[in-house]
Amino acid sequence: MFDQLPDDILLSIIERADVRTIIKTSALSTRWKQLPLLLYNIDLDVDKFIPPNSSMSADEAMAILIKSMNNLFGSPQRECTIKGLTLSFCLLTDFEASLKYLLNISELVCNAVDNGKVKSVELEIKTEKPSVDYTTDDTLLHAKSVVYFFDISPSLSRCLTKLFLRTARFSEADFHQLIVSCDQLQHLSLYCCELWDSSTLKLDMPNSKLRFVSLFGCFIQTVEFICLPKLKELHCDSWPLTGTPLSFGAVPCLQELLLVCVKSIFQSGFKLTDLLRGTANVQDLTLNFQGENIWITPERKELSTTLSKITKLFLHGIYVKFNILWTMLLLEAAPSVKIFGVEVWNHPCEEGGERDGYPERTNALWDAAQMDGSILHLQLETLEFGGFDPTISEHLDFIRAVIERAPKLKSVILQDAEPCEYCESMDNPISTSRFPHNEDERSTVLKQLKAGISRPVAIVFC
């Protein structure tokens, strides 16, 4: 049946498969043998060459990756241009072997780019082992390998649009040169990366096309976004040091900011106004506290200016025993918010265990009594509540308070907590979800939320 399909239909089908399947399929017939050479988009991930439950080493997988790259775009028989190459490979613990593979990859990709066979590249450079298994010397070698790879791959740098780096310790000069050399780069992700000669990473690139930056667990005191004129979205997750993790200069296009962190005993809080200083157009703000203490410190008057343009505000990972009403202090300071979301963190599996490195959970700084009951949320249209539990009176009080103060509110979206295998495995009734699932339970909640409220507000159970 497949043999009767035209080439374009066959290509649309096999493009959805992984490379191992594509290569196996190409061996079925003479006609199919040419199909991989007609692909416009190719995704090569070294992990996908390792079969499930296999003892294949990373070294062996890298060798297969190189062979596949040679077959797919190193062949002189390829005539069509690859519009997008997504490539993911790993740095081996054997430094010399790793350099050999880097040289092979560089030659294949750069030749393909120079010959017009590849137009754009997305690149992920992984490590053979998890980040926690590496020493400082290992991370320095990783950075050395990455710098070497880019030094020998100028053609790749010129067409690279997406870069994901893991577990590498750079000098500030090397890292800056690496990023600047990638003048088409739009998406940058750093996972557990750091600088060995500076506590501050300065990104001053007036000609940069970077639109998205993601930082996870990077051991850097402060990342200064001095000038990134096209930056639109920024994610910062799990900063390990104290103080404000970010600062901003010229970022006129920055609209979406996501901050996620578990506050440890080594971290002090910071003012949201200090962090957002220099941003003028942020509209979508998400703060996730991962069930620990709140790491933004209270402030009132200054916030009204800082949050004046926010239209989407999400406060996630709020410990279940904290009074949720405190979040309305931030809502009061953000008059343009149309979508407001809160998410409660309720994990019985974490209760009663060791808390090494984490302080006692308390939210004494944020006092709901400071709310101004006269403030109306005039633009608010949607309230989202994750981890809703109708047996917790504060949840009901919070939702009613928002409904009463938001005359344009159209819908309240109630969601159950995200499933947790550790909580579900506990032989404990408090680990069971209390989210209303049947009609009777939902009817009871509707009556509790709408009592005395005449306006039509849709209550949606998800």
Coordinates of C-alpha atoms in Angstrom, one line a residue:
M1 CA 0.0 0.0 0.0
F2 CA 2.8 2.5 0.9
D3 CA 4.6 1.8 -2.4
Q4 CA 1.6 3.3 -4.2
L5 CA 1.8 6.6 -2.3
P6 CA 3.5 9.6 -4.0
D7 CA 6.9 10.8 -2.6
D8 CA 5.6 13.8 -0.8
I9 CA 3.0 11.8 1.2
L10 CA 5.6 9.2 2.1
L11 CA 8.0 11.9 3.2
S12 CA 5.4 13.5 5.5
I13 CA 4.9 10.0 7.1
I14 CA 8.5 9.1 7.7
E15 CA 9.4 12.6 8.9
R16 CA 7.4 11.8 12.0
A17 CA 9.5 8.7 12.8
D18 CA 12.9 8.6 14.6
V19 CA 16.1 8.3 12.5
R20 CA 16.7 4.6 13.4
T21 CA 13.2 3.8 12.0
I22 CA 13.8 5.9 8.9
I23 CA 17.1 4.2 8.1
K24 CA 15.6 0.8 8.6
T25 CA 12.7 1.7 6.4
S26 CA 15.0 2.9 3.6
A27 CA 16.4 -0.6 3.3
L28 CA 13.0 -2.2 2.3
S29 CA 13.1 -1.3 -1.4
T30 CA 15.1 0.5 -4.0
R31 CA 12.6 3.4 -4.1
W32 CA 12.6 3.8 -0.4
K33 CA 16.4 3.9 -0.2
Q34 CA 16.3 7.4 -1.6
L35 CA 13.6 8.8 0.7
P36 CA 16.0 9.8 3.6
L37 CA 17.9 11.9 1.1
L38 CA 14.7 13.8 0.3
L39 CA 14.0 14.9 3.9
Y40 CA 13.7 18.6 4.5
N41 CA 13.9 18.4 8.3
I42 CA 16.2 16.0 10.1
D43 CA 16.3 15.3 13.9
L44 CA 19.4 13.3 15.1
D45 CA 19.5 12.6 18.8
V46 CA 22.3 10.3 20.1
D47 CA 20.0 9.0 22.8
K48 CA 17.6 7.6 20.3
F49 CA 20.3 5.3 18.9
I50 CA 20.4 3.4 22.2
P51 CA 17.7 0.8 22.3
P52 CA 15.6 0.4 25.5
N53 CA 17.2 -1.8 28.1
S54 CA 20.4 -1.9 26.1
S55 CA 23.9 -2.0 27.4
M56 CA 25.2 0.1 24.5
S57 CA 27.7 2.6 25.6
A58 CA 27.6 6.3 24.7
D59 CA 30.8 5.8 22.7
E60 CA 29.0 3.2 20.5
A61 CA 26.0 5.4 20.2
M62 CA 28.1 8.4 19.0
A63 CA 29.8 6.2 16.4
I64 CA 26.3 5.2 15.0
L65 CA 25.3 8.9 15.1
I66 CA 28.3 9.9 13.0
K67 CA 27.5 7.1 10.5
S68 CA 23.9 8.2 10.2
M69 CA 24.9 11.8 9.7
N70 CA 27.2 10.8 6.9
N71 CA 24.4 8.8 5.3
L72 CA 21.8 11.5 5.6
F73 CA 23.6 14.6 4.5
G74 CA 27.2 13.6 3.8
S75 CA 26.2 11.7 0.7
P76 CA 27.0 13.3 -2.7
Q77 CA 23.6 11.8 -3.8
R78 CA 21.7 14.3 -1.7
E79 CA 20.3 17.0 -3.9
C80 CA 17.6 18.7 -1.8
T81 CA 18.4 21.2 0.9
I82 CA 17.8 20.4 4.6
K83 CA 15.9 23.4 5.9
G84 CA 16.3 22.4 9.5
L85 CA 18.8 20.1 11.2
T86 CA 18.2 19.3 14.8
L87 CA 21.3 17.7 16.3
S88 CA 21.9 16.3 19.8
F89 CA 25.2 14.6 20.8
C90 CA 27.1 14.1 24.0
L91 CA 30.6 14.8 25.4
L92 CA 32.2 11.6 26.5
T93 CA 34.1 11.1 29.8
D94 CA 37.0 10.0 27.6
F95 CA 38.3 13.4 26.5
E96 CA 40.4 12.2 23.5
A97 CA 37.6 10.1 22.2
S98 CA 35.2 13.0 22.6
L99 CA 37.5 15.4 20.6
K100 CA 37.6 12.8 17.8
Y101 CA 33.8 12.8 17.5
L102 CA 33.6 16.6 17.7
L103 CA 36.0 16.8 14.8
N104 CA 33.9 14.3 12.8
I105 CA 30.6 16.2 13.5
S106 CA 32.2 19.5 12.7
E107 CA 33.5 18.4 9.3
L108 CA 30.2 16.8 8.3
V109 CA 28.0 19.7 9.4
C110 CA 30.3 22.5 8.1
N111 CA 30.7 20.8 4.7
A112 CA 26.9 20.4 4.4
V113 CA 26.4 24.1 5.3
D114 CA 29.2 25.2 2.9
N115 CA 27.7 23.1 0.1
G116 CA 24.2 24.5 0.7
K117 CA 22.8 21.2 1.9
V118 CA 21.9 22.6 5.4
K119 CA 20.3 26.0 6.0
S120 CA 19.8 26.1 9.8
V121 CA 20.9 24.0 12.8
E122 CA 19.5 23.5 16.3
L123 CA 22.2 22.0 18.6
E124 CA 22.1 20.3 22.0
I125 CA 25.4 19.3 23.6
K126 CA 24.8 16.8 26.4
T127 CA 27.1 15.0 28.8
E128 CA 27.5 11.3 29.2
K129 CA 26.6 11.2 32.9
P130 CA 24.1 13.2 35.1
S131 CA 25.3 16.7 36.2
V132 CA 25.7 15.6 39.8
D133 CA 28.3 13.0 38.9
Y134 CA 30.8 15.5 37.6
T135 CA 33.7 17.2 39.4
T136 CA 34.8 20.8 38.8
D137 CA 37.6 19.5 36.6
D138 CA 35.1 17.6 34.5
T139 CA 33.0 20.7 33.9
L140 CA 36.1 22.7 32.9
L141 CA 36.9 19.9 30.3
H142 CA 33.3 20.1 29.0
A143 CA 33.7 23.8 28.5
K144 CA 37.0 23.3 26.8
S145 CA 35.4 20.8 24.4
V146 CA 32.6 23.1 23.6
V147 CA 34.9 26.0 22.9
Y148 CA 37.1 23.8 20.7
F149 CA 34.0 22.6 18.8
F150 CA 32.9 26.1 18.0
D151 CA 36.4 27.2 17.1
I152 CA 36.6 24.6 14.4
S153 CA 33.0 25.1 13.2
P154 CA 32.7 28.7 11.9
S155 CA 30.1 27.6 9.3
L156 CA 27.9 26.0 11.9
S157 CA 28.1 29.1 14.1
R158 CA 26.7 31.2 11.2
C159 CA 23.6 29.2 10.8
L160 CA 22.9 28.1 14.4
T161 CA 19.5 29.2 15.6
K162 CA 19.1 27.1 18.8
L163 CA 21.7 26.1 21.4
F164 CA 21.4 23.9 24.5
L165 CA 24.5 23.5 26.7
R166 CA 24.9 21.3 29.9
T167 CA 27.2 21.1 32.8
A168 CA 30.1 23.3 31.6
R169 CA 32.3 25.8 33.4
F170 CA 33.5 28.5 31.1
S171 CA 35.6 31.6 31.3
E172 CA 33.5 34.7 30.8
A173 CA 35.5 35.7 27.7
D174 CA 35.2 32.3 26.1
F175 CA 31.5 32.1 26.7
H176 CA 30.9 35.6 25.4
Q177 CA 32.9 35.0 22.3
L178 CA 31.0 31.7 21.7
I179 CA 27.6 33.4 21.9
V180 CA 28.5 36.4 19.9
S181 CA 29.9 34.2 17.1
C182 CA 26.5 32.6 16.7
D183 CA 24.9 35.7 15.1
Q184 CA 21.7 33.9 14.0
L185 CA 21.1 32.4 17.5
Q186 CA 17.5 32.9 18.6
H187 CA 17.1 30.3 21.5
L188 CA 19.7 29.7 24.2
S189 CA 19.3 27.2 27.1
L190 CA 22.0 26.7 29.8
Y191 CA 21.6 23.8 32.2
C192 CA 23.9 23.7 35.3
C193 CA 26.5 25.9 33.6
E194 CA 28.8 28.4 35.4
L195 CA 31.8 30.8 35.0
W196 CA 35.0 30.1 36.7
D197 CA 36.5 33.6 36.7
S198 CA 33.4 35.8 37.4
S199 CA 30.3 35.8 39.6
T200 CA 28.4 37.8 37.0
L201 CA 27.4 36.8 33.4
K202 CA 27.0 39.9 31.3
L203 CA 25.0 39.7 28.1
D204 CA 25.7 42.8 26.1
M205 CA 24.8 42.0 22.5
P206 CA 23.1 44.9 20.6
N207 CA 23.1 42.9 17.3
S208 CA 21.8 39.7 18.9
K209 CA 18.7 37.9 17.5
L210 CA 18.1 36.0 20.8
R211 CA 14.4 35.8 21.5
F212 CA 14.4 33.1 24.2
V213 CA 16.8 32.4 27.1
S214 CA 16.4 29.6 29.7
L215 CA 18.7 29.2 32.7
F216 CA 18.5 26.2 35.0
G217 CA 20.6 25.6 38.1
C218 CA 23.4 27.9 36.8
F219 CA 25.9 28.7 39.5
I220 CA 26.1 32.4 38.7
Q221 CA 25.5 35.2 41.2
T222 CA 23.8 37.5 38.7
V223 CA 23.0 37.4 35.0
E224 CA 23.0 40.9 33.6
F225 CA 20.9 41.4 30.5
I226 CA 22.6 44.6 29.5
C227 CA 21.4 44.7 25.9
L228 CA 19.4 42.0 24.1
P229 CA 17.0 44.0 21.9
K230 CA 15.0 41.0 20.6
L231 CA 14.7 39.1 23.8
K232 CA 11.0 38.2 24.3
E233 CA 10.9 35.3 26.8
L234 CA 13.1 34.4 29.8
H235 CA 13.0 31.4 32.1
C236 CA 15.2 31.3 35.2
D237 CA 14.9 28.1 37.3
S238 CA 16.7 27.1 40.5
W239 CA 19.4 29.8 41.1
P240 CA 21.6 28.5 44.0
L241 CA 23.0 31.8 45.3
T242 CA 21.6 34.6 47.4
G243 CA 20.4 38.0 46.1
T244 CA 18.6 39.1 43.0
P245 CA 19.5 36.5 40.2
L246 CA 18.8 38.8 37.3
S247 CA 19.2 42.5 36.2
F248 CA 18.0 44.2 33.1
G249 CA 19.2 47.0 30.9
A250 CA 18.0 47.4 27.3
V251 CA 15.4 44.6 26.8
P252 CA 12.5 46.4 25.1
C253 CA 10.9 43.3 23.7
L254 CA 10.9 41.2 26.9
Q255 CA 7.2 40.2 27.5
E256 CA 7.3 36.9 29.4
L257 CA 9.2 36.1 32.5
L258 CA 9.2 32.8 34.4
L259 CA 11.0 32.4 37.8
V260 CA 11.2 29.1 39.6
C261 CA 13.1 28.4 42.8
V262 CA 13.2 26.4 46.0
K263 CA 14.4 28.9 48.7
S264 CA 17.2 27.3 50.8
I265 CA 18.7 28.5 54.1
F266 CA 21.5 30.2 52.1
Q267 CA 19.2 32.4 50.2
S268 CA 17.7 35.8 51.2
G269 CA 14.6 37.2 49.6
F270 CA 14.6 40.2 47.2
K271 CA 12.1 42.8 46.0
L272 CA 10.3 42.2 42.8
T273 CA 10.8 45.8 41.9
D274 CA 14.6 45.4 42.1
L275 CA 14.5 42.4 39.8
L276 CA 12.1 44.0 37.3
R277 CA 13.9 47.3 37.2
G278 CA 14.8 48.0 33.6
T279 CA 11.9 46.0 32.1
A280 CA 9.1 48.2 30.7
N281 CA 7.0 45.8 28.7
V282 CA 6.7 42.5 30.7
Q283 CA 3.1 41.3 30.4
D284 CA 3.3 37.7 31.5
L285 CA 4.8 36.9 34.9
T286 CA 5.1 33.5 36.6
L287 CA 6.6 33.0 40.0
N288 CA 6.9 29.4 41.3
F289 CA 8.0 28.7 44.9
Q290 CA 8.1 24.9 44.7
G291 CA 6.3 24.5 48.0
E292 CA 8.9 26.4 50.1
N293 CA 9.2 29.9 51.5
I294 CA 8.3 32.9 49.5
W295 CA 11.4 34.5 48.1
I296 CA 10.0 37.9 47.2
T297 CA 9.8 40.4 50.0
P298 CA 6.7 42.5 50.7
E299 CA 6.4 46.0 49.2
R300 CA 3.3 48.0 48.2
K301 CA 3.6 51.4 46.5
E302 CA 6.5 50.6 44.3
L303 CA 4.8 47.4 43.0
S304 CA 2.0 49.4 41.4
T305 CA 4.4 51.0 38.9
T306 CA 6.4 47.8 38.4
L307 CA 3.4 45.6 37.7
S308 CA 1.2 48.2 35.8
K309 CA 1.5 46.4 32.4
I310 CA 1.2 42.8 33.6
T311 CA -1.8 41.1 32.0
K312 CA -1.1 37.5 33.0
L313 CA 0.0 36.8 36.6
F314 CA 0.7 33.3 37.9
L315 CA 1.8 32.4 41.4
H316 CA 2.6 28.7 41.6
G317 CA 4.0 26.2 44.1
I318 CA 2.4 27.9 47.2
Y319 CA 2.7 25.7 50.2
V320 CA -0.7 24.4 51.2
K321 CA -0.5 25.6 54.8
F322 CA 0.1 29.2 53.7
N323 CA -3.0 31.4 53.7
I324 CA -3.6 31.8 50.0
L325 CA -5.2 35.2 50.5
W326 CA -1.8 36.9 50.6
T327 CA -1.5 36.5 46.8
M328 CA -4.2 39.2 46.4
L329 CA -1.6 41.8 47.6
L330 CA 0.2 41.2 44.3
L331 CA -3.1 41.2 42.3
E332 CA -4.0 44.6 43.9
A333 CA -0.7 46.0 42.6
A334 CA -1.4 44.8 39.0
P335 CA -4.4 46.7 37.7
S336 CA -4.1 45.4 34.1
V337 CA -4.2 41.7 34.9
K338 CA -6.8 39.8 32.8
I339 CA -5.7 36.2 33.8
F340 CA -4.7 35.5 37.4
G341 CA -3.6 32.0 38.4
V342 CA -2.6 30.4 41.7
E343 CA -1.4 26.9 42.3
V344 CA -1.2 25.2 45.7
W345 CA 1.7 22.8 46.5
N346 CA 0.3 19.9 48.6
H347 CA 2.7 17.0 48.9
P348 CA 2.1 14.8 52.0
C349 CA 5.1 12.7 50.8
E350 CA 7.4 15.6 51.9
E351 CA 5.9 16.1 55.4
G352 CA 7.9 14.9 58.4
G353 CA 11.1 14.2 56.6
E354 CA 14.6 15.7 56.8
R355 CA 14.8 19.3 55.7
D356 CA 18.6 19.7 55.5
G357 CA 19.4 22.9 53.7
Y358 CA 15.8 24.3 53.9
P359 CA 14.4 26.6 56.6
E360 CA 11.1 26.0 58.5
R361 CA 8.2 26.9 56.2
T362 CA 6.7 30.2 57.2
N363 CA 5.0 33.1 55.5
A364 CA 5.0 35.6 58.3
L365 CA 6.2 38.5 56.0
W366 CA 3.2 38.4 53.7
D367 CA 0.1 39.3 55.8
A368 CA -3.3 39.2 54.0
A369 CA -4.5 41.7 56.6
Q370 CA -2.7 44.4 54.6
M371 CA -5.1 44.0 51.7
D372 CA -7.1 47.1 50.7
G373 CA -10.7 45.8 50.5
S374 CA -11.8 48.8 48.4
I375 CA -9.6 47.9 45.4
L376 CA -11.5 46.3 42.4
H377 CA -9.8 44.1 39.8
L378 CA -11.4 45.9 36.9
Q379 CA -9.7 44.0 34.1
L380 CA -9.7 40.5 35.5
E381 CA -11.5 38.0 33.3
T382 CA -10.2 34.6 34.3
L383 CA -9.1 33.1 37.6
E384 CA -7.2 29.8 37.5
F385 CA -6.8 27.7 40.7
G386 CA -4.6 24.7 40.7
G387 CA -4.6 22.2 43.5
F388 CA -8.1 23.2 44.6
D389 CA -9.4 21.5 47.8
P390 CA -12.9 22.4 48.9
T391 CA -12.3 21.1 52.4
I392 CA -9.8 24.0 52.9
S393 CA -11.9 27.0 53.8
E394 CA -9.2 29.4 52.7
H395 CA -9.5 28.2 49.1
L396 CA -13.2 28.9 49.1
D397 CA -12.7 32.3 50.8
F398 CA -10.0 33.3 48.3
I399 CA -12.1 32.4 45.2
R400 CA -15.2 34.3 46.6
A401 CA -13.0 37.3 47.4
V402 CA -11.8 37.5 43.8
I403 CA -15.3 37.0 42.4
E404 CA -16.6 39.8 44.6
R405 CA -13.9 42.3 43.5
A406 CA -13.7 41.5 39.8
P407 CA -16.8 42.9 38.1
K408 CA -15.7 41.6 34.6
L409 CA -14.7 38.1 35.8
K410 CA -16.1 35.6 33.3
S411 CA -14.7 32.2 34.5
V412 CA -13.1 30.4 37.4
I413 CA -11.1 27.4 36.3
L414 CA -10.6 24.8 39.1
Q415 CA -7.9 22.1 38.7
D416 CA -6.8 19.1 40.7
A417 CA -3.3 18.9 42.0
E418 CA -0.7 17.4 39.6
P419 CA -0.4 13.6 40.3
C420 CA 2.6 12.5 42.4
E421 CA 3.7 8.9 42.5
Y422 CA 5.2 9.3 45.9
C423 CA 2.0 10.8 47.4
E424 CA -0.1 8.2 45.7
S425 CA 2.0 5.3 47.1
M426 CA 1.4 6.5 50.7
D427 CA -0.9 4.5 52.9
N428 CA -2.4 7.6 54.3
P429 CA -5.8 9.2 53.7
I430 CA -4.4 12.7 53.6
S431 CA -2.6 11.9 50.4
T432 CA -5.9 11.3 48.6
S433 CA -7.2 14.1 46.3
R434 CA -10.2 15.9 47.5
F435 CA -11.0 17.6 44.2
P436 CA -14.7 17.4 43.4
H437 CA -15.2 14.8 40.7
N438 CA -18.9 13.8 40.7
E439 CA -21.9 16.0 40.1
D440 CA -23.0 16.1 43.8
E441 CA -19.6 17.3 45.0
R442 CA -19.4 19.9 42.2
S443 CA -22.9 21.1 42.9
T444 CA -22.0 21.6 46.6
V445 CA -18.9 23.7 45.6
L446 CA -20.9 25.8 43.2
K447 CA -23.4 26.7 45.9
Q448 CA -20.5 27.6 48.3
L449 CA -18.8 29.8 45.7
K450 CA -21.9 31.6 44.2
A451 CA -23.9 32.2 47.4
G452 CA -25.0 35.8 47.4
I453 CA -23.4 36.5 44.0
S454 CA -25.8 37.5 41.2
R455 CA -23.3 38.0 38.4
P456 CA -23.0 35.1 35.9
V457 CA -19.5 33.6 36.4
A458 CA -18.7 30.2 34.9
I459 CA -17.1 27.7 37.3
V460 CA -15.1 25.1 35.3
F461 CA -13.9 21.9 36.8
C462 CA -10.8 20.5 35.0

